[in-house]
Coordinates of C-alpha atoms and ligand atoms in Angstrom, one line a residue:
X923 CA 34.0 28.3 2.4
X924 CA 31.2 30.1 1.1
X925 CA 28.5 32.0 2.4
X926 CA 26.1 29.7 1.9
X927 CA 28.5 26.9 3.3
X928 CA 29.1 28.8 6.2
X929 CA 25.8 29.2 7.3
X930 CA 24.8 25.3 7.1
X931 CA 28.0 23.7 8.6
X932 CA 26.2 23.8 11.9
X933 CA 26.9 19.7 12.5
X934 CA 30.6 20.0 11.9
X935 CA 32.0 17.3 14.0
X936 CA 35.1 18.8 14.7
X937 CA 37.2 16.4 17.4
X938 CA 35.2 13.9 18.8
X939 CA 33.9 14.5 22.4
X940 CA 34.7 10.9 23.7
X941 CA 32.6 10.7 27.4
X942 CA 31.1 13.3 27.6
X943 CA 27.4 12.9 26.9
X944 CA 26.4 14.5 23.0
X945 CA 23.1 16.2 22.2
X946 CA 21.0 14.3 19.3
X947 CA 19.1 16.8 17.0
X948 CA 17.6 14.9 14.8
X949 CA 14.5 15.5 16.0
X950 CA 12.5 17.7 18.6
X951 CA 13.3 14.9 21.5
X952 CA 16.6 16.1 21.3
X953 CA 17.9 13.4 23.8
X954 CA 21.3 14.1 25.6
X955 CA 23.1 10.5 24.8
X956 CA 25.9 8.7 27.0
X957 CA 29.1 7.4 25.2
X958 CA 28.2 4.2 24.2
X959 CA 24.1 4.3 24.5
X960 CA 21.7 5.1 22.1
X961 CA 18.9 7.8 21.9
X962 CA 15.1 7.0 22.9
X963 CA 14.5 5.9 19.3
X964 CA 17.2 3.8 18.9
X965 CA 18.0 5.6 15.3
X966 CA 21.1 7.4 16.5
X967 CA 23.5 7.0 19.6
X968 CA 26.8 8.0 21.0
X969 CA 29.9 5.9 19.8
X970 CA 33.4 7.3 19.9
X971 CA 32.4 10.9 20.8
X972 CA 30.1 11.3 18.0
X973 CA 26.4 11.0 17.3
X974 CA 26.2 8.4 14.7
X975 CA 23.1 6.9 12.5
X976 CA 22.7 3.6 14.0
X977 CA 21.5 2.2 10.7
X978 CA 23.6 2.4 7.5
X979 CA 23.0 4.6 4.4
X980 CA 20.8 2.1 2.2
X981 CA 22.3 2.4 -1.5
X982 CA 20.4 0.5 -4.3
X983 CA 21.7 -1.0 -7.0
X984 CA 19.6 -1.2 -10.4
X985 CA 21.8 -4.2 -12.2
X986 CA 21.1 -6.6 -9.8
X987 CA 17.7 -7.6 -8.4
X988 CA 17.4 -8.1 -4.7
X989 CA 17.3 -12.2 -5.8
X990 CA 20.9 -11.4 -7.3
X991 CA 19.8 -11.7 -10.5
X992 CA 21.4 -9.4 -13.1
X993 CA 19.1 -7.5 -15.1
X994 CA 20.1 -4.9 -18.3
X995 CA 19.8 -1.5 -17.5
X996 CA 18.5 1.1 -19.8
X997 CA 18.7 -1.3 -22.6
X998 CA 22.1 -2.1 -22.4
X999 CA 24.5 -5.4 -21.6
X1000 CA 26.0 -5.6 -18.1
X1001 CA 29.6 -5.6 -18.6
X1002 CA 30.0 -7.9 -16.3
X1003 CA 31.3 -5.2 -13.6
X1004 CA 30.1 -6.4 -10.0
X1005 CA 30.5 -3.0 -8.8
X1006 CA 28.8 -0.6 -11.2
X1007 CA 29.2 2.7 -10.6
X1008 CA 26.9 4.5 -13.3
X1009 CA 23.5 2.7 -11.7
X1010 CA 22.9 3.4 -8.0
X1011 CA 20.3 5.1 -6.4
X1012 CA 21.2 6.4 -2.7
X1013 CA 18.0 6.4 -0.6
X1014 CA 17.0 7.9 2.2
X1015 CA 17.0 4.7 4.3
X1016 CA 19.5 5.7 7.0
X1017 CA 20.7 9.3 5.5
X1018 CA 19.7 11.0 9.0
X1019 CA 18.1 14.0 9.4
X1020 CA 17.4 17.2 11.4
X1021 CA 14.3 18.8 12.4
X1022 CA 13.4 21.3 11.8
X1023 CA 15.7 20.6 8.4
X1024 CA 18.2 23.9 8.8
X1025 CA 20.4 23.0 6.6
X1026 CA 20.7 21.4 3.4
X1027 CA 19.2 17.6 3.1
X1028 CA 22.0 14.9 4.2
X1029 CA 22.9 13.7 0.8
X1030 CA 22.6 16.0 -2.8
X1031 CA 23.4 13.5 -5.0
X1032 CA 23.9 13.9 -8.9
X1033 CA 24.6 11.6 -11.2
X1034 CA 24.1 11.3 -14.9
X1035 CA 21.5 9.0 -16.7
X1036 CA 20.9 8.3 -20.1
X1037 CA 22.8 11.8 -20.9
X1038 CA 21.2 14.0 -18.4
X1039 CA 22.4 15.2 -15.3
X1040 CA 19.8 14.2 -12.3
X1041 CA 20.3 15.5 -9.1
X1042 CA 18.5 13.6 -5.8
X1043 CA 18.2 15.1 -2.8
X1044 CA 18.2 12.2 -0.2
X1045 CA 16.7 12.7 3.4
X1046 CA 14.7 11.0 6.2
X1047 CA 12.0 12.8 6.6
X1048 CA 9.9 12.9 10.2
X1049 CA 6.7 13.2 9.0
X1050 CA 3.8 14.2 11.8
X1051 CA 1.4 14.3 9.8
X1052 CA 1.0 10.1 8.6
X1053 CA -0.7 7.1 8.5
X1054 CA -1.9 4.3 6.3
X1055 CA -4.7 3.3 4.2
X1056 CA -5.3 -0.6 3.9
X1057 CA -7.0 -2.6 1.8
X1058 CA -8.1 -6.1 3.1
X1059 CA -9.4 -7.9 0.2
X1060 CA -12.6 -9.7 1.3
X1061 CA -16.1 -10.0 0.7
X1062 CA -16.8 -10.4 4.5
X1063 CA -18.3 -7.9 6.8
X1064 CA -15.5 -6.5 9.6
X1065 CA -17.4 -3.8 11.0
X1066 CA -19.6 -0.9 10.1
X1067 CA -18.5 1.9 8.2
X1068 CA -16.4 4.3 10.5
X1069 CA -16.1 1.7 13.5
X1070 CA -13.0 2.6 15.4
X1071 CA -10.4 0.1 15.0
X1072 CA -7.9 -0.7 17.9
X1073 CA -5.0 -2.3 18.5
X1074 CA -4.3 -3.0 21.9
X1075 CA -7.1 -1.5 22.9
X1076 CA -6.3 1.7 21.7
X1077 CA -7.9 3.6 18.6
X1078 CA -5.7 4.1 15.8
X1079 CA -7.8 4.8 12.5
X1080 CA -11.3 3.5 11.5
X1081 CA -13.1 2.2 9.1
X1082 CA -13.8 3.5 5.8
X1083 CA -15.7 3.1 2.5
X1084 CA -15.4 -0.4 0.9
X1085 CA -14.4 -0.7 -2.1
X1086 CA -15.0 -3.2 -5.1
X1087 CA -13.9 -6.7 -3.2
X1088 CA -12.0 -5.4 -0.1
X1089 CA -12.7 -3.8 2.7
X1090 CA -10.7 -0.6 4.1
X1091 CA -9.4 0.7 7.0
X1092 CA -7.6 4.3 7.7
X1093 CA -5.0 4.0 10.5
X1094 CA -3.0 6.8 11.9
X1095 CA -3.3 10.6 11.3
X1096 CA -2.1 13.3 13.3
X1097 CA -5.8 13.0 15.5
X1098 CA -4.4 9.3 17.1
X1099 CA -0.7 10.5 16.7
X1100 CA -0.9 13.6 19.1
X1101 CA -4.5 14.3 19.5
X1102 CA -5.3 12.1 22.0
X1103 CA -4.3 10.1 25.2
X1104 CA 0.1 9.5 25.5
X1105 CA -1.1 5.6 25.2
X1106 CA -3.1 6.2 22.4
X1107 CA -0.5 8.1 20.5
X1108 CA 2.2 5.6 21.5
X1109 CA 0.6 2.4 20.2
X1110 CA -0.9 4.2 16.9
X1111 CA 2.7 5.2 16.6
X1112 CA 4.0 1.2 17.2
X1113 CA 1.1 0.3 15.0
X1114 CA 2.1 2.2 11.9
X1115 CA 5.8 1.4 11.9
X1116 CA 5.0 -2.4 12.3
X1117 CA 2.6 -2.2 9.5
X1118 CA 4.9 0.2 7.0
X1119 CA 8.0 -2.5 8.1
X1120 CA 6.0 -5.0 6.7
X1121 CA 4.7 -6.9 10.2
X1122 CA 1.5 -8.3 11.4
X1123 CA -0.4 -6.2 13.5
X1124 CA -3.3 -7.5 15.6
X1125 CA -6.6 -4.8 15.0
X1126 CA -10.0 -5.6 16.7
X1127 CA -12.7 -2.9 15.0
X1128 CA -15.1 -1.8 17.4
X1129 CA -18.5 -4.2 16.6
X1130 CA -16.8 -6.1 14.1
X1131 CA -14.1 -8.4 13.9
X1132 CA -10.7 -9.0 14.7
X1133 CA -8.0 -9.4 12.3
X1134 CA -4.6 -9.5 11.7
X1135 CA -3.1 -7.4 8.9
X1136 CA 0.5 -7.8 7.2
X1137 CA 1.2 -5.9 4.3
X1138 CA 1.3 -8.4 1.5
X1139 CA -0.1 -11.3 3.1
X1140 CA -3.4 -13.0 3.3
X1141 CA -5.4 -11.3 5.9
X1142 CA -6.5 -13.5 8.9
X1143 CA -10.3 -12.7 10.0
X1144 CA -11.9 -13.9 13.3
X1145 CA -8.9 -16.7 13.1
X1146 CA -9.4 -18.0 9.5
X1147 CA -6.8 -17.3 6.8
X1148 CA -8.7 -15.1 3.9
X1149 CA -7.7 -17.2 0.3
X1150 CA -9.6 -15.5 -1.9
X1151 CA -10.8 -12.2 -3.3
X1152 CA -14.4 -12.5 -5.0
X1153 CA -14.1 -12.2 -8.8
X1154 CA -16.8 -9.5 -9.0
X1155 CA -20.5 -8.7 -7.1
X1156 CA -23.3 -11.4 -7.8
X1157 CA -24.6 -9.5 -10.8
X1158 CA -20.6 -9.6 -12.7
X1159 CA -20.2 -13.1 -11.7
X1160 CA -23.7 -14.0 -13.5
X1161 CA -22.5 -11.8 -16.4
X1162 CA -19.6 -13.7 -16.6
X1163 CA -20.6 -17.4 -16.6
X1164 CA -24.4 -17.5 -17.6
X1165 CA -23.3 -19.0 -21.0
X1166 CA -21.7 -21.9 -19.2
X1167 CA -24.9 -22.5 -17.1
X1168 CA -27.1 -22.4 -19.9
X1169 CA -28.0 -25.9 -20.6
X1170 CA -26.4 -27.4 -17.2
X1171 CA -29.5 -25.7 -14.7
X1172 CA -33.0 -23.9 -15.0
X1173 CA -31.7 -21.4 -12.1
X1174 CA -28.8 -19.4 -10.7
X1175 CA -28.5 -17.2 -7.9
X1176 CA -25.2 -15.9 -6.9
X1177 CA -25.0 -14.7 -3.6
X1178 CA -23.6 -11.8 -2.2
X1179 CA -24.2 -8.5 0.2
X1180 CA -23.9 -6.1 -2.2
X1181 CA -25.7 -7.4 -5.5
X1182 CA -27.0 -11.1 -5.7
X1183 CA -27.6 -12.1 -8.7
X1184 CA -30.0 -14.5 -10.6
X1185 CA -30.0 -15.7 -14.1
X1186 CA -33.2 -15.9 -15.6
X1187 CA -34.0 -12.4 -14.5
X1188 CA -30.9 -10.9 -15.6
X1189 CA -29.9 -9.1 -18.5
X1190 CA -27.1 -11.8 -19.4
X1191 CA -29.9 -14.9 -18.9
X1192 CA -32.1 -13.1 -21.2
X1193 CA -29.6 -12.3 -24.1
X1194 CA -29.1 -16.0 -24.4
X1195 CA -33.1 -16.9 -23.6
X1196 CA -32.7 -18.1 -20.4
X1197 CA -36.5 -19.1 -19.4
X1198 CA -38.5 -17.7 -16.5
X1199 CA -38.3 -19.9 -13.7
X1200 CA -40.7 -18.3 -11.1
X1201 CA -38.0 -17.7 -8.4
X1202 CA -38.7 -15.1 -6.0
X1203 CA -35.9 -13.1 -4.0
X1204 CA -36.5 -11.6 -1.0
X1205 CA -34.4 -8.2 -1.0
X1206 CA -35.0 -4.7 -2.5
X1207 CA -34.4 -5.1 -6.3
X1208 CA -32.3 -2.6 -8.3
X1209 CA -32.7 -3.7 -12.0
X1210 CA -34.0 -7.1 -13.3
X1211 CA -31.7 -10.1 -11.8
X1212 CA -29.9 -7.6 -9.5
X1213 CA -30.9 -7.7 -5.3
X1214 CA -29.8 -5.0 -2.8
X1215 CA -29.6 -6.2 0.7
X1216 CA -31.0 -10.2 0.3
X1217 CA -28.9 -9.8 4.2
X1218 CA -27.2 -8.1 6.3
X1219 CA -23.0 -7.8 6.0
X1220 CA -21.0 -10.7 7.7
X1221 CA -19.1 -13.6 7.9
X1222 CA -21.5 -15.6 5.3
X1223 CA -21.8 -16.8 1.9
X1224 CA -20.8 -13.8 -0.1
X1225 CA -20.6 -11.1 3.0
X1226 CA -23.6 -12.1 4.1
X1227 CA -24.7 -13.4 7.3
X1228 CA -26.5 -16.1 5.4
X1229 CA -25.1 -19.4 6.1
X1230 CA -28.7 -21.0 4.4
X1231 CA -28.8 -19.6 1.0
X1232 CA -32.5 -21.0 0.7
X1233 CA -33.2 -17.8 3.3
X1234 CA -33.1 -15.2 0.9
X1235 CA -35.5 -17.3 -1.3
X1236 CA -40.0 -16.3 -1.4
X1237 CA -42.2 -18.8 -2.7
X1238 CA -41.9 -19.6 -6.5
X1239 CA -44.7 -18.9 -8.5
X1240 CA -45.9 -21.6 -11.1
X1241 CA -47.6 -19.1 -13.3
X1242 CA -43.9 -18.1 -14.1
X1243 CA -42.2 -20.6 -14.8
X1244 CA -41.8 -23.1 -11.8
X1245 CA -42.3 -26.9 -11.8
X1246 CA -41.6 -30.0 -9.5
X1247 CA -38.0 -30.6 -10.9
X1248 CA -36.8 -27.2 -11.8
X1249 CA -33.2 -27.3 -10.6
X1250 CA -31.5 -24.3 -8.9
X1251 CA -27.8 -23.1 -8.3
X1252 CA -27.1 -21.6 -5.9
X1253 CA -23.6 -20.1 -5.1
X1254 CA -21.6 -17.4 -3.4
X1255 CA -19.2 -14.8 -5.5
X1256 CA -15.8 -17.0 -4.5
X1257 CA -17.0 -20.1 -5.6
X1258 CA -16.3 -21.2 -1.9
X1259 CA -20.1 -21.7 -0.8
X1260 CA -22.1 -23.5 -3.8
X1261 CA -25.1 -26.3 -2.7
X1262 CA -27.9 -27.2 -5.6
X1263 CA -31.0 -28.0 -5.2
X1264 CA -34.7 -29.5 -6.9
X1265 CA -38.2 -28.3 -6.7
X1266 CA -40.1 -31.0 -5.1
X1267 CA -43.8 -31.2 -6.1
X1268 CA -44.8 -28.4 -3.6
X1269 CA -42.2 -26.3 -5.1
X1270 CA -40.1 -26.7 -1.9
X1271 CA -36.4 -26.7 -2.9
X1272 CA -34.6 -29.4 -1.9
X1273 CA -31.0 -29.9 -1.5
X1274 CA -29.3 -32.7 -3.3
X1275 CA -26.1 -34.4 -3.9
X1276 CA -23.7 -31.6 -5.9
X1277 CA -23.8 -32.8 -9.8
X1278 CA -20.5 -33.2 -11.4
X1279 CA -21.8 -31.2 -14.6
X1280 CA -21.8 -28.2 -12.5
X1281 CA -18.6 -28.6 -10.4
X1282 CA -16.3 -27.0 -13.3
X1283 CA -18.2 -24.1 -13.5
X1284 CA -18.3 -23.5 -9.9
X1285 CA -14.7 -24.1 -9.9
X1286 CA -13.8 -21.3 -12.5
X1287 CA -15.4 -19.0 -10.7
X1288 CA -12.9 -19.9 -7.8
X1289 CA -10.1 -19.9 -10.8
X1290 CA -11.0 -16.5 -11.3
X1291 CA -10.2 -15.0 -7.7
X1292 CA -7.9 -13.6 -7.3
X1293 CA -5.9 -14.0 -3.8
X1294 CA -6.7 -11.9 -1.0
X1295 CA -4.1 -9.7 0.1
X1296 CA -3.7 -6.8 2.7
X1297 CA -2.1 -4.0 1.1
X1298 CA -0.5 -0.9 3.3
X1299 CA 0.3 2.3 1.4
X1300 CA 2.2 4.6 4.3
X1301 CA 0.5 8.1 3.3
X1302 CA 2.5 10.9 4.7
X1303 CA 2.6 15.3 4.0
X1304 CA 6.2 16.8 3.8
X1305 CA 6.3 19.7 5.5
X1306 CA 7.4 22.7 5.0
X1307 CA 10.7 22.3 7.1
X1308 CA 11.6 18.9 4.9
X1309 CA 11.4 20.7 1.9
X1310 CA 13.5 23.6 3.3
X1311 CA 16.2 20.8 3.3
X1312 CA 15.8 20.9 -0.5
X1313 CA 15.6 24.2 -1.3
X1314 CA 16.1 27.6 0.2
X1315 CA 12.4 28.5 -0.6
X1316 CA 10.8 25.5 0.4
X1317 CA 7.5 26.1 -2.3
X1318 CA 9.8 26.0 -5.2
X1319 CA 10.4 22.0 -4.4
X1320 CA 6.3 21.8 -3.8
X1321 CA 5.5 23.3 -7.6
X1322 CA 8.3 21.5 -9.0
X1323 CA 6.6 18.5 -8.1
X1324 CA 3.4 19.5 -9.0
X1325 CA 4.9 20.0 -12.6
X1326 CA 6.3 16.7 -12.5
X1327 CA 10.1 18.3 -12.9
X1328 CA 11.2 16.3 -9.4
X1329 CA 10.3 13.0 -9.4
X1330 CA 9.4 11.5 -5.7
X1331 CA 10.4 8.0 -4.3
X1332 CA 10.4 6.9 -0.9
X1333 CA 13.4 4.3 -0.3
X1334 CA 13.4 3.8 -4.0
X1335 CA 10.2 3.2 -4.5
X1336 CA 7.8 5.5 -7.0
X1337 CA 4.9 7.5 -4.6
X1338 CA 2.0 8.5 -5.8
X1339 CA 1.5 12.3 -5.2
X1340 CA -1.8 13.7 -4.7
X1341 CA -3.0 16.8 -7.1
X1342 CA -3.8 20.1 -5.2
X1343 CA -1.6 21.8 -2.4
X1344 CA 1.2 20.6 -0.6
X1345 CA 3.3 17.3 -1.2
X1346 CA 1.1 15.0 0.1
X1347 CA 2.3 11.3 -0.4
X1348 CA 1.2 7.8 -1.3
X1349 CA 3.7 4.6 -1.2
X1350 CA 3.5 0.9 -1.1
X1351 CA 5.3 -0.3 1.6
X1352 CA 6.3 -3.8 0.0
X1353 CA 8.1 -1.7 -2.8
X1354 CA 10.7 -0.2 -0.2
X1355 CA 13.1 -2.5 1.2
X1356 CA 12.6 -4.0 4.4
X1357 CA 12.8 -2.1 7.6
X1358 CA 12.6 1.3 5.7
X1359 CA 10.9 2.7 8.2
X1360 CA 11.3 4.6 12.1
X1361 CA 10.2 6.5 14.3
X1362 CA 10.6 9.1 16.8
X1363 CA 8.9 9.4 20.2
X1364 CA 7.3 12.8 19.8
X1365 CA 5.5 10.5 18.3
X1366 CA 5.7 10.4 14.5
X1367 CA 7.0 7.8 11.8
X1368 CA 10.4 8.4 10.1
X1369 CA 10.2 8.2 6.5
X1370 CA 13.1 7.6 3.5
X1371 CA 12.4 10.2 1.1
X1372 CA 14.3 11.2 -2.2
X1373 CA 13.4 13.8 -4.6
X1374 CA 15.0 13.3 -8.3
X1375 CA 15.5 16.5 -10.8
X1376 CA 17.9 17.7 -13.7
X1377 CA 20.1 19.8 -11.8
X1378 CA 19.7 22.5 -13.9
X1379 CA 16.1 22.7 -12.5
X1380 CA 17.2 22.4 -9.0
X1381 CA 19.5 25.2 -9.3
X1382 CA 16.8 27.2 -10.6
X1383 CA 14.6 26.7 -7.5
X1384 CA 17.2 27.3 -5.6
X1385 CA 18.6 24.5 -4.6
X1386 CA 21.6 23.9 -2.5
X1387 CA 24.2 23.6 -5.5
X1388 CA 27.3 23.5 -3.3
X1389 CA 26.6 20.5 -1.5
X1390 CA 26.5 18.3 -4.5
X1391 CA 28.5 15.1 -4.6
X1392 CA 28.7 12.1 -6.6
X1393 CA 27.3 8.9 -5.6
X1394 CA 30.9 7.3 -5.3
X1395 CA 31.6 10.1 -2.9
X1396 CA 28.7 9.1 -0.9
X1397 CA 29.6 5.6 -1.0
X1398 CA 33.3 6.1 -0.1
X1399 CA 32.9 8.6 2.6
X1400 CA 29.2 8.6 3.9
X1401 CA 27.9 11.2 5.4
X1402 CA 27.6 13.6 8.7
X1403 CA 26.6 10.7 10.9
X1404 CA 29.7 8.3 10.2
X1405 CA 27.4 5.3 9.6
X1406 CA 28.3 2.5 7.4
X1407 CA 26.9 2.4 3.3
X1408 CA 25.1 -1.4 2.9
X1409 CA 24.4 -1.9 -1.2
X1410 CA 21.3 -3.9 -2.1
X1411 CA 19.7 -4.5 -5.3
X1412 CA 16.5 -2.8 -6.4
X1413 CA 13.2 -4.2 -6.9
X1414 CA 13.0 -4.5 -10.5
X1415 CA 10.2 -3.1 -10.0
X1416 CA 10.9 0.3 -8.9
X1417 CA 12.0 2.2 -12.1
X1418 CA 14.8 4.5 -11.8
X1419 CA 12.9 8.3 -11.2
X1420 CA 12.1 10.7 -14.2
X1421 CA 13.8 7.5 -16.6
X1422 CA 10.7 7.1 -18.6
X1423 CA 10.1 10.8 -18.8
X1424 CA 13.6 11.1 -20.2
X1425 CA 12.5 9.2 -22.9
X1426 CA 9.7 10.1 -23.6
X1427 CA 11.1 13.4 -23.9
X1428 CA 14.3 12.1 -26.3
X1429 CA 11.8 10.2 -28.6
X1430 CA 9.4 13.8 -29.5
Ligands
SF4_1745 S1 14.5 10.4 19.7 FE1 16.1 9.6 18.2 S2 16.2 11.2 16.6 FE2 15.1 12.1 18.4 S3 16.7 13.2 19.4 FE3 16.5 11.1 20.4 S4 18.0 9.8 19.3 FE4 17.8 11.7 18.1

């Protein structure tokens, strides 16, 4: 054995210790575990003498999709081969792990791809310092910018800036993890895995609304199912469809709570020579045809709080354009909200029966929403002592990554990894498989995490070179924590790490 060897076979099973009770390391709880029981996260337990992974080493399989349909593989023909053994990718999804990481990462995997040699170094990594961003895509007002949100009563994250159609929230973060109350800590803890495992979570914000969030799904807002994402603010959605109103109306107004828009004033009405009509809009104006704040955020046509358009309306003004007759639009950015209306002879609009010449346009404005999802990206640092799993000088793995040499995935699936220090991560959590996710009670989420590299460049940074095996190795015998291997396809989404840069690099 070597010196290096030596020096990391610390978990060495040696005979099994059948009744006596076995200390879990896999994290700084460290339980003391009774043959036959599990630890307090219900990740590892005591069976036959041994501490053992509860979960099984999560292998994906890049033929077939998770559907079980077979798809080619780096250009080529499947053979046919059920079991192919040149295209799978172990994750991290139930490798096991050790904090802090002493010894080399669970699995150091290499395999060859297209020609080159990759090695992935495979761990669960416990990362402390986490969360999740989410997106809830809606025009609708849930609460003021940096309202706490809760679940359970408890704050876990907050609200954040808003961004073109959806609304965000930032849960998590080592503040709610271990800043604060043991409750608080706990159920920001519960709240993050449920969300990152794909279930719905229940989150009131604090003078706002309540809603329940599911990565993937539509969100559901005061009780009502969101359907629809807007197709742009009031001012894109005149852009987009004044030509089709020309002809049909003397006046739209598209309403919404960032800008509402109105044709005849707007720079796509008066391309075409859309007339004046006289309209006046109470709310601060930013350019012609575009209103700031015609309402406050809420639940209303377009965000508003407006649930009577004619609200935002001043008097018209003959001398520009208005006249018993003149017929007005009016509509909110989802098409959902539309009533239409007629300038009586005191220039007082009023409403009248919808006119079928107008209902197609109003529909293709609902065509073009899109529908509103919550998305949940888990956002997590790895630390210093989960890159020491990779490498014997842990910033070695950080600037490797930084000069896009290791390629990082998080149960498969490509994270986005933010410029500047550190390895500070990004991942959808619908591209991982299913229950990807854990946790530990200190508390703090457990993460799969797999780093993908020639292995000529991981020997360089001084990786652990000794403890590489093949990926039929791994499937055949496991790993230091005697759980079972459980193939699944990939999403055919995920492409496998550092292909396309192999390419590219073949074809200059
Ligand atoms: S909480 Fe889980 S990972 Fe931590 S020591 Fe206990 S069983 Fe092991």
């Amino acid at each position: 054995m070597s010196e290096l060897s030596e020096r990391f076979e610390t978990h060495d099973p040696g005979e099994p210790k059948v009744g006596e009770k076995l200390r879990c390391d896999a994290c700084p709880v460290m339980c003391y575990i009774a043959e036959g029981r599990t630890g307090a996260c219900d990740r590892y337990g005591n069976f036959g003498g041994r501490i053992v992974r509860c979960d099984p080493v999560t292998i994906l399989e890049h033929r077939a999709e998770s559907g079980g349909e077979v798809v080619s593989f780096a250009g080529e023909e499947w053979d046919g081969n059920p079991v192919n053994r040149a295209r799978r990718f172990v994750t991290g999804i139930g490798a096991g792990t050790t904090y802090p990481d002493y010894k080399p990462a669970p699995f150091i995997v290499s395999q060859e791809v297209e020609g080159v040699d990759l090695v992935t170094v495979v761990t669960e990594g416990i990362f402390s310092y986490c969360g999740v961003k989410v997106k809830i895509d809606t025009d609708r007002h849930l609460g003021p910018e940096t309202a706490t949100v809760r679940a359970q009563g408890e704050p876990v994250g907050h609200v954040t800036t808003a961004e073109y159609g959806s609304q965000m929230l930032s849960l998590g973060g080592v503040r709610h993890l271990t800043g604060g109350s043991k409750p608080e800590g706990r159920i920001t803890c519960d709240t993050l895995l449920a969300l990152c495992n794909r279930q719905p979570v229940e989150l009131t914000i604090d003078e706002g609304s309540t809603i329940v969030v599911q990565a993937g799904k539509p969100p559901v807002i005061d009780g009502a199912v969101e359907h629809r994402m807007r197709v742009g603010c009031g001012s894109a959605t005149i852009g987009m469809f004044a030509t089709q109103w020309k002809g049909l109306v003397d006046e739209v107004v598209v309403v919404d709570d960032h800008i509402t828009g109105v044709v005849s004033e707007h720079q796509a009405g008066k391309v075409i020579d859309w007339p004046d009509t006289g309209i006046k809009i109470l709310g601060r104006r930013s350019t012609p045809g575009r209103y700031f704040k015609v309402s406050e955020p809420g639940l209303g046509w377009g965000g508003t709080t407006i649930s009577d358009p004619l609200e935002i309306l001043g008097p018209w003004n003959e001398k520009k354009g208005a006249r018993p007759g003149l017929s007005l639009l009016m509509v909110s950015t989802t098409g959902e909200q539309f009533a239409y209306y007629e300038l009586d002879e005191t220039l007082t609009p009023v409403e009248k029966p919808f006119p079928d010449r107008l209902r197609r346009s109003v529909e293709l404005i609902e065509e073009n929403c899109e529908p509103a999802l919550c998305t949940v990206l888990f956002m997590g640092g790895a630390g210093g002592s989960l890159r020491a799993g990779v490498t014997e000088n842990p910033v070695n793995l950080t600037r490797s990554v930084q000069r896009l040499q290791t390629y990082v995935t998080c149960g498969g699936a490509p994270a986005y990894v933010w410029p500047g220090g550190g390895i500070t991560l990004m991942v959808d959590v619908t591209r991982l498989p299913e229950n990807a996710f854990g946790y530990v009670p200190t508390p703090a989420l457990v993460a799969p995490i797999e780093f993908t590299l020639r292995r000529e460049h991981y020997e360089a940074l001084g990786g652990y070179a000794e403890h590489v095996r093949s990926v039929d190795d791994v499937q055949r015998a496991g790993g230091e924590y005697f759980n079972e291997r459980a193939v699944h396809g990939a999403m055919p989404d995920n492409p496998w790490p550092l292909l396309q840069q192999l390419r590219r690099e073949r074809s200059t």
